[in-house]
Amino acid sequence: MISVKSEREIDLMRQAGIIIGTTHNALRDFIKPGVTTLQIDALAEKMIRDMGATPSFKGLYNFPNAACVSVNEELVHGIPSHRVLKQGDVVSVDLGACVNGYHGDSAWSYAVGQVSEEVRRLLDVTKEALRQGLLQAKAGNRLGDICHAIGAYVNAQGMSVPSDYTGHGIGRAVHEDPNIPNYGTPGTGIKLKEGMTLAIEPMVHLGRPFTKTLANGFTVTPSDGSLTAHYEHTIVIRKEGFEILTKNWEDSYFG
Ligand code: MG
Ligand code: MG
């Protein structure tokens, strides 16, 4: 069942979203060569707790940490470790926060120091895929309009989206209905209604769409080991468009 949230519920999700956005703003300056993925997790957990929220992912499906930190070919669900980030890496940090029982969820990808032209383009395409999806997020459109906009844009750039990892509804639980694949057919799927809260999250592979899960049981990577990126915002559907609940420093990009 897909729920429509009240303004009171949306306000709690906005509070969670602001905490996540503020944490991403700090990570933007913190992430550089020499930092470990565990240090990123520690900073994120401290900030989320200091601002009065709880980290949504810690313990969710037994995930051990507050942040999913995925490096290079790791697509999602990277487990923070003593791995040291190197110049040229791309690191995706996925954060969830919960305020009074309501969640926000936002992933962002970061260039570590100077990156190659290829990595820069991967980041640009994935961020633009999120913008393309959001442009379709308004009351009266269909869910498939969002999915199609993301997938068609990514494929036209010669990159691919994973077939088996999706965005999702969000609110009282991190993962609610509906699933929001990063590909689809326009004009199909449920009709979007004002007050639906959704996590839109393009994941992009430089290579082919197939994935595998590593032996740790969490971390997902493309089967061909290609580089990946991941951008995600939690939004609420409004009459004329969308409101981003997890705003960060790149807010103006999404208009
Ligand atoms: Mg996420
Ligand atoms: Mg999500």
mmCIF file of N, CA, C and O and ligand atoms in Angstrom, residues 57 94-95 105-107 168 201 230 232, ligand 1:
data_model
loop_
_atom_site.group_PDB
_atom_site.id
_atom_site.type_symbol
_atom_site.label_atom_id
_atom_site.label_comp_id
_atom_site.label_asym_id
_atom_site.label_seq_id
_atom_site.Cartn_x
_atom_site.Cartn_y
_atom_site.Cartn_z
ATOM 1 N N PHE A 57 20.019 3.439 9.174
ATOM 2 C CA PHE A 57 20.549 2.195 8.574
ATOM 3 C C PHE A 57 21.209 1.284 9.600
ATOM 4 O O PHE A 57 21.367 0.098 9.352
ATOM 5 N N ASP A 94 25.676 6.816 1.519
ATOM 6 C CA ASP A 94 24.219 6.753 1.642
ATOM 7 C C ASP A 94 23.869 6.905 3.121
ATOM 8 O O ASP A 94 24.381 6.168 3.962
ATOM 9 N N LEU A 95 23.017 7.917 3.420
ATOM 10 C CA LEU A 95 22.683 8.237 4.816
ATOM 11 C C LEU A 95 21.178 8.184 5.030
ATOM 12 O O LEU A 95 20.407 8.678 4.201
ATOM 13 N N ASP A 105 16.285 9.760 3.558
ATOM 14 C CA ASP A 105 17.268 8.871 2.932
ATOM 15 C C ASP A 105 17.887 9.622 1.758
ATOM 16 O O ASP A 105 17.158 10.087 0.880
ATOM 17 N N SER A 106 19.204 9.782 1.775
ATOM 18 C CA SER A 106 19.858 10.479 0.663
ATOM 19 C C SER A 106 21.280 9.985 0.489
ATOM 20 O O SER A 106 22.067 9.980 1.440
ATOM 21 N N ALA A 107 21.604 9.573 -0.739
ATOM 22 C CA ALA A 107 22.970 9.163 -1.091
ATOM 23 C C ALA A 107 23.580 10.228 -1.993
ATOM 24 O O ALA A 107 22.870 10.868 -2.776
ATOM 25 N N HIS A 168 12.370 3.854 -3.746
ATOM 26 C CA HIS A 168 11.298 3.307 -2.913
ATOM 27 C C HIS A 168 10.487 4.408 -2.249
ATOM 28 O O HIS A 168 10.978 5.526 -2.076
ATOM 29 N N GLU A 201 16.414 7.357 -6.600
ATOM 30 C CA GLU A 201 17.849 7.114 -6.461
ATOM 31 C C GLU A 201 18.489 6.424 -7.653
ATOM 32 O O GLU A 201 18.683 5.225 -7.641
ATOM 33 N N HIS A 230 25.983 7.037 -7.416
ATOM 34 C CA HIS A 230 24.652 6.903 -6.793
ATOM 35 C C HIS A 230 24.258 8.246 -6.182
ATOM 36 O O HIS A 230 24.959 8.758 -5.314
ATOM 37 N N GLU A 232 20.769 10.263 -4.536
ATOM 38 C CA GLU A 232 19.411 9.984 -4.041
ATOM 39 C C GLU A 232 18.892 11.168 -3.237
ATOM 40 O O GLU A 232 19.599 11.700 -2.374
HETATM 41 MG MG MG B 1 19.752 5.633 0.484
#
